[in-house]
Short mmCIF file of C-alpha atoms in Angstrom, two decimals:
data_model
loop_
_atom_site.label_atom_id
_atom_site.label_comp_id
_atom_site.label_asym_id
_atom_site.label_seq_id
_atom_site.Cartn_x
_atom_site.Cartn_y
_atom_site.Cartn_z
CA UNK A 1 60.65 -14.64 71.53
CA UNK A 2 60.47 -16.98 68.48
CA UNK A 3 57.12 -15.31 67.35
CA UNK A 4 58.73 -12.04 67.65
CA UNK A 5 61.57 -12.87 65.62
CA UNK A 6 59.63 -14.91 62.53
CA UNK A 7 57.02 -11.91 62.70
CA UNK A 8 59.91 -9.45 62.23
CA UNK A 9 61.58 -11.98 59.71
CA UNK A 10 58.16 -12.05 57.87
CA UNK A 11 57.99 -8.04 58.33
CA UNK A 12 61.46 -7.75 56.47
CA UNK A 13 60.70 -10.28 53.62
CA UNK A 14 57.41 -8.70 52.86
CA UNK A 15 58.58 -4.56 53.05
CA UNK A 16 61.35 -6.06 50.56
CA UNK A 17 59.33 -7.95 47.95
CA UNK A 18 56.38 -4.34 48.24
CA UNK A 19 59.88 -2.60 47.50
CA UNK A 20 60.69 -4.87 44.84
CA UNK A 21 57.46 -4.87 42.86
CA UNK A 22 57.20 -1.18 43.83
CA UNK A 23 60.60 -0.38 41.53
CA UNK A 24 59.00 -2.33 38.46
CA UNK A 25 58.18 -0.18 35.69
CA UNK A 26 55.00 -0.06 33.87
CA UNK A 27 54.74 -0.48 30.44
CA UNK A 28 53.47 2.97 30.05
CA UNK A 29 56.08 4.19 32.41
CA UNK A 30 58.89 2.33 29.89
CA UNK A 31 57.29 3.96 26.99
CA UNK A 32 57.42 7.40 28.47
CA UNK A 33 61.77 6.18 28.83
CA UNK A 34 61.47 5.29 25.42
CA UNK A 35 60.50 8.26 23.95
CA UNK A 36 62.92 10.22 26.37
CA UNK A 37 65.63 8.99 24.86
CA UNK A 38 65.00 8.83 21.33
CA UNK A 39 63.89 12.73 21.77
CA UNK A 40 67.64 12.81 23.55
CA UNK A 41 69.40 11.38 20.47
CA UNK A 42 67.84 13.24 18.40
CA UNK A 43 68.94 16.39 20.11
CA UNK A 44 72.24 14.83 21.07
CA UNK A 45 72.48 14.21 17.02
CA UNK A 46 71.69 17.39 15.80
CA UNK A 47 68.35 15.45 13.49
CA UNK A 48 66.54 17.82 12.01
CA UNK A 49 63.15 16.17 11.67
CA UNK A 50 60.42 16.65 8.93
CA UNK A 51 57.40 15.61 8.57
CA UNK A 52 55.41 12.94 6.42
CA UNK A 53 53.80 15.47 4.80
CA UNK A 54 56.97 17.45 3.69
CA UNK A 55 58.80 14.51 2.85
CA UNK A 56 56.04 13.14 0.48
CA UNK A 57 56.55 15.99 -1.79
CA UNK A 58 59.80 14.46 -2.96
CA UNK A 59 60.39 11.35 -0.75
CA UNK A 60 63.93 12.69 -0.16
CA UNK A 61 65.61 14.06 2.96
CA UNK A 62 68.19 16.54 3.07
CA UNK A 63 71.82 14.91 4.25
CA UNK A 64 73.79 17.96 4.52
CA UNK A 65 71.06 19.39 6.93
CA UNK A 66 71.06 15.81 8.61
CA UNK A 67 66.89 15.65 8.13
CA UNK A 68 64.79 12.41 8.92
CA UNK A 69 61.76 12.36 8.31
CA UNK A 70 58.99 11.10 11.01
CA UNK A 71 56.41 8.52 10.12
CA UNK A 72 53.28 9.10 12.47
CA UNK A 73 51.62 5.94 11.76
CA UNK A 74 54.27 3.70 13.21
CA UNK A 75 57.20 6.24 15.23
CA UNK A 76 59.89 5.79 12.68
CA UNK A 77 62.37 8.15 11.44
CA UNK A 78 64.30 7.91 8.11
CA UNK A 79 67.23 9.47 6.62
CA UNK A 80 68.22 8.37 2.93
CA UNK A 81 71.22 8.42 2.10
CA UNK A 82 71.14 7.11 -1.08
CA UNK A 83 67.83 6.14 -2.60
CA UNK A 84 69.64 3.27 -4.67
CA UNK A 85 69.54 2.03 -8.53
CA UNK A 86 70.44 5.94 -9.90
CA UNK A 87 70.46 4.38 -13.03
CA UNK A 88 67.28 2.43 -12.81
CA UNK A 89 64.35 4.18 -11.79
CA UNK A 90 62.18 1.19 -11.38
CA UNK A 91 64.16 -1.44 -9.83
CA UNK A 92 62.25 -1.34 -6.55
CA UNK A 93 61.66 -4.59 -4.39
CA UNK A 94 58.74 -6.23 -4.59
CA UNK A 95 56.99 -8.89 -2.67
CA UNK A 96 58.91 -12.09 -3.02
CA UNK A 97 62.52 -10.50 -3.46
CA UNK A 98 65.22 -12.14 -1.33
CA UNK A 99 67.16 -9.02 0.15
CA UNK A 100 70.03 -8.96 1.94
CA UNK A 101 70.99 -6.16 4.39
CA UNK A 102 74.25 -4.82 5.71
CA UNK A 103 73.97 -2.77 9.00
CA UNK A 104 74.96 -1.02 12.36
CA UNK A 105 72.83 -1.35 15.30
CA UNK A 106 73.31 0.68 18.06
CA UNK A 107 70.97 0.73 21.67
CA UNK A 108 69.40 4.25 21.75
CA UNK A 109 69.14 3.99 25.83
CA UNK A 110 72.56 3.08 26.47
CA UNK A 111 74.34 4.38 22.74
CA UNK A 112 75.84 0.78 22.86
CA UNK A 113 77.02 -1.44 19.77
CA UNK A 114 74.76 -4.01 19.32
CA UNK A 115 75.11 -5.96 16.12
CA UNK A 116 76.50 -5.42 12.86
CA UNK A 117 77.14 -7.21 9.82
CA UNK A 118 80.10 -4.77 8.36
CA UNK A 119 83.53 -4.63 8.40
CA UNK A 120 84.02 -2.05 11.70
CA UNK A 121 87.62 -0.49 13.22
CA UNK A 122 88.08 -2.87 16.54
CA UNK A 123 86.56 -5.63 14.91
CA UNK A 124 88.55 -6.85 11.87
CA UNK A 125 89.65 -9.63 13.18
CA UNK A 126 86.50 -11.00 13.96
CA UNK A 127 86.02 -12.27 10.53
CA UNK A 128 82.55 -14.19 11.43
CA UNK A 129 80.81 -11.25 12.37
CA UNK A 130 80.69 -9.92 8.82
CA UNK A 131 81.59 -12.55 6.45
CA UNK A 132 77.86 -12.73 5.57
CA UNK A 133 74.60 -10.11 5.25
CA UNK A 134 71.70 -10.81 7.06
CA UNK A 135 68.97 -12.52 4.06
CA UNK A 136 64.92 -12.26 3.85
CA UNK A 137 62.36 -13.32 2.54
CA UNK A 138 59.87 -10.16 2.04
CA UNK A 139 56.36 -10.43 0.78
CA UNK A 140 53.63 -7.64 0.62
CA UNK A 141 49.61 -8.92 1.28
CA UNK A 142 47.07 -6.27 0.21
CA UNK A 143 48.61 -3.14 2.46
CA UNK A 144 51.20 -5.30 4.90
CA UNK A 145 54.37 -6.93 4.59
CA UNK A 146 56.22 -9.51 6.20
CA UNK A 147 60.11 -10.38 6.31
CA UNK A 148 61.45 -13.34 7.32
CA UNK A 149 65.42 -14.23 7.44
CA UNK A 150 66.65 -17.45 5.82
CA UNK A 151 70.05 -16.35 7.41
CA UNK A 152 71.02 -14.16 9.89
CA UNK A 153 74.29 -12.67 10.43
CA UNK A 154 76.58 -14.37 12.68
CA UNK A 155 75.79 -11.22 15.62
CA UNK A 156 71.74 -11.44 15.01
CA UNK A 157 71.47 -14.81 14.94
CA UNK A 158 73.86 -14.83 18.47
CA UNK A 159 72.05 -12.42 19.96
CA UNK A 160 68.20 -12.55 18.90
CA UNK A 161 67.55 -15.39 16.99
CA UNK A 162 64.68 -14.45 16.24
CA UNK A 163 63.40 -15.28 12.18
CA UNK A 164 61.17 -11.92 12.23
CA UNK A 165 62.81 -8.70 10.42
CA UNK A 166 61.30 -5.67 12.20
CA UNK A 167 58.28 -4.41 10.76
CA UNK A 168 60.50 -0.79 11.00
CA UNK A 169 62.79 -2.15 8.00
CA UNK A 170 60.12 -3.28 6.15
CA UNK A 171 57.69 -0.24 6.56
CA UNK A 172 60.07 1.76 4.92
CA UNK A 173 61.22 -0.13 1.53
CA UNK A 174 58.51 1.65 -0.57
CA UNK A 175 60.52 4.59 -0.75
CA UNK A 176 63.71 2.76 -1.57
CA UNK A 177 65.28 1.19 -4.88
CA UNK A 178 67.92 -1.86 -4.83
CA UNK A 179 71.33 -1.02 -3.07
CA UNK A 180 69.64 1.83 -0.85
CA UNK A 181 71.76 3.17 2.00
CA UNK A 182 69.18 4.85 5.25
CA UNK A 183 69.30 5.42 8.62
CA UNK A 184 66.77 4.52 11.02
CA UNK A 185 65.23 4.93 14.16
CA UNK A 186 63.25 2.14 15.29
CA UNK A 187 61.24 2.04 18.05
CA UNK A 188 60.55 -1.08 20.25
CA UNK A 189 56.40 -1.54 19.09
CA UNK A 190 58.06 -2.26 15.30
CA UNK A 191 61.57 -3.52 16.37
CA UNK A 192 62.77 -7.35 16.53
CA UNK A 193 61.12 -9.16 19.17
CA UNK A 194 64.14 -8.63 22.08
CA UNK A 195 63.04 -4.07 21.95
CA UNK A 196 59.33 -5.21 22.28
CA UNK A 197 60.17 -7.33 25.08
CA UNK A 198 62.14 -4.85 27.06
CA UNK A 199 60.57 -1.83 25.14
CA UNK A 200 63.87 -0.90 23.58
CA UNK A 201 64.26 1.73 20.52
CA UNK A 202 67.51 1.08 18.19
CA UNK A 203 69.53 3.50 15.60
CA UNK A 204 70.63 1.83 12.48
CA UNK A 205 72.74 2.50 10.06
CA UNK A 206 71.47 0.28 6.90
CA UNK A 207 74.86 0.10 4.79
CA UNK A 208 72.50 -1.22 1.90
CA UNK A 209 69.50 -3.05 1.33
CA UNK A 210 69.91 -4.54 -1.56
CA UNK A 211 68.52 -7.94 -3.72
CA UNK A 212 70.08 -11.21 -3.55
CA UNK A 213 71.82 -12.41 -6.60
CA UNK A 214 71.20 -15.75 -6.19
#
């Protein structure tokens, strides 16, 4: 009777971890989620997307018609805002500009708030959460750029930790001149290390990137 019931036991534990490891995603299963529901915001957003090619003819995007553009090589989409430095043409960043960046993050998948660095409604009491931008280092190699924070905003540095600014961010600041105001889609392959892990895409609202001062 004692064989019967451990062989049973046994029975049950095995059928439950098969069930377990049978309801784990693949990564090319949690891709094929990611890229569900970034094709659902967009839709849900009314994005009118463009593509590289259109937008290189004048590296703008059209707000009133809510247009991003796509970038093939790396899945991002872009919406400027506001290019930045009307005044001054040429003030780009360049590699070794410190540049501070005030933002909205938002979870695609869920539509959740995330971080920020900006004074939001709920959350103006919460003084620590934007009293300071987040603050980079970037610098450009031959064709590829790297960003790393000296500080992070009291929500990033809570919740990721993580020194690395998303290759997404960086990929884009070619287009842009100091004080530039975007939005962004970034998906998890060029997002901060926590949407690699779990192959998460974010939306961001980039308030401004814009050069340090100091």
């Amino acid at each position: 009777m004692k064989k019967l019931l451990f062989l049973f036991l046994s029975l049950l534990v095995a059928g439950s971890l098969f069930q377990a490891c049978d309801n784990q995603k693949t990564y090319a299963e949690m891709l094929e989620d990611e890229k569900d529901a970034v094709n659902k915001f967009i839709s849900d957003s009314a994005i009118h997307i463009i593509s590289q090619a259109e937008f290189e003819r004048d590296t703008m995007t059209n707000v009133s018609r809510n247009e991003y553009v796509s970038f093939s090589s790396n899945g991002v989409y872009m919406q400027i805002v506001d290019r930045g430095s009307e005044n001054n043409k040429v003030d780009t960043f360049a590699s070794g500009d410190l540049i501070c960046v005030r933002y909205v993050e938002k979870n695609i998948a869920t539509r959740e708030l995330t971080c920020f660095d900006v004074a939001l409604d709920g959350y103006m009491d919460a003084t620590q959460y934007y009293s300071n931008p987040a603050t980079f280092r970037y610098t450009v190699s031959s064709s590829y750029a790297t960003g790393i924070f000296l500080e992070m905003d009291y929500l990033w540095a809570y919740t990721y930790g993580n020194t690395a600014v998303p290759q997404g961010w960086l990929a884009i600041l070619p287009y842009l001149r100091n004080n530039a105001h975007v939005k962004l889609i970034i998906p998890s392959k060029v997002g901060h290390s926590s949407a690699q892990q779990y192959v998460t895409p974010y939306f961001y609202d980039v308030w401004a990137f814009s050069k340090s001062k100091s």
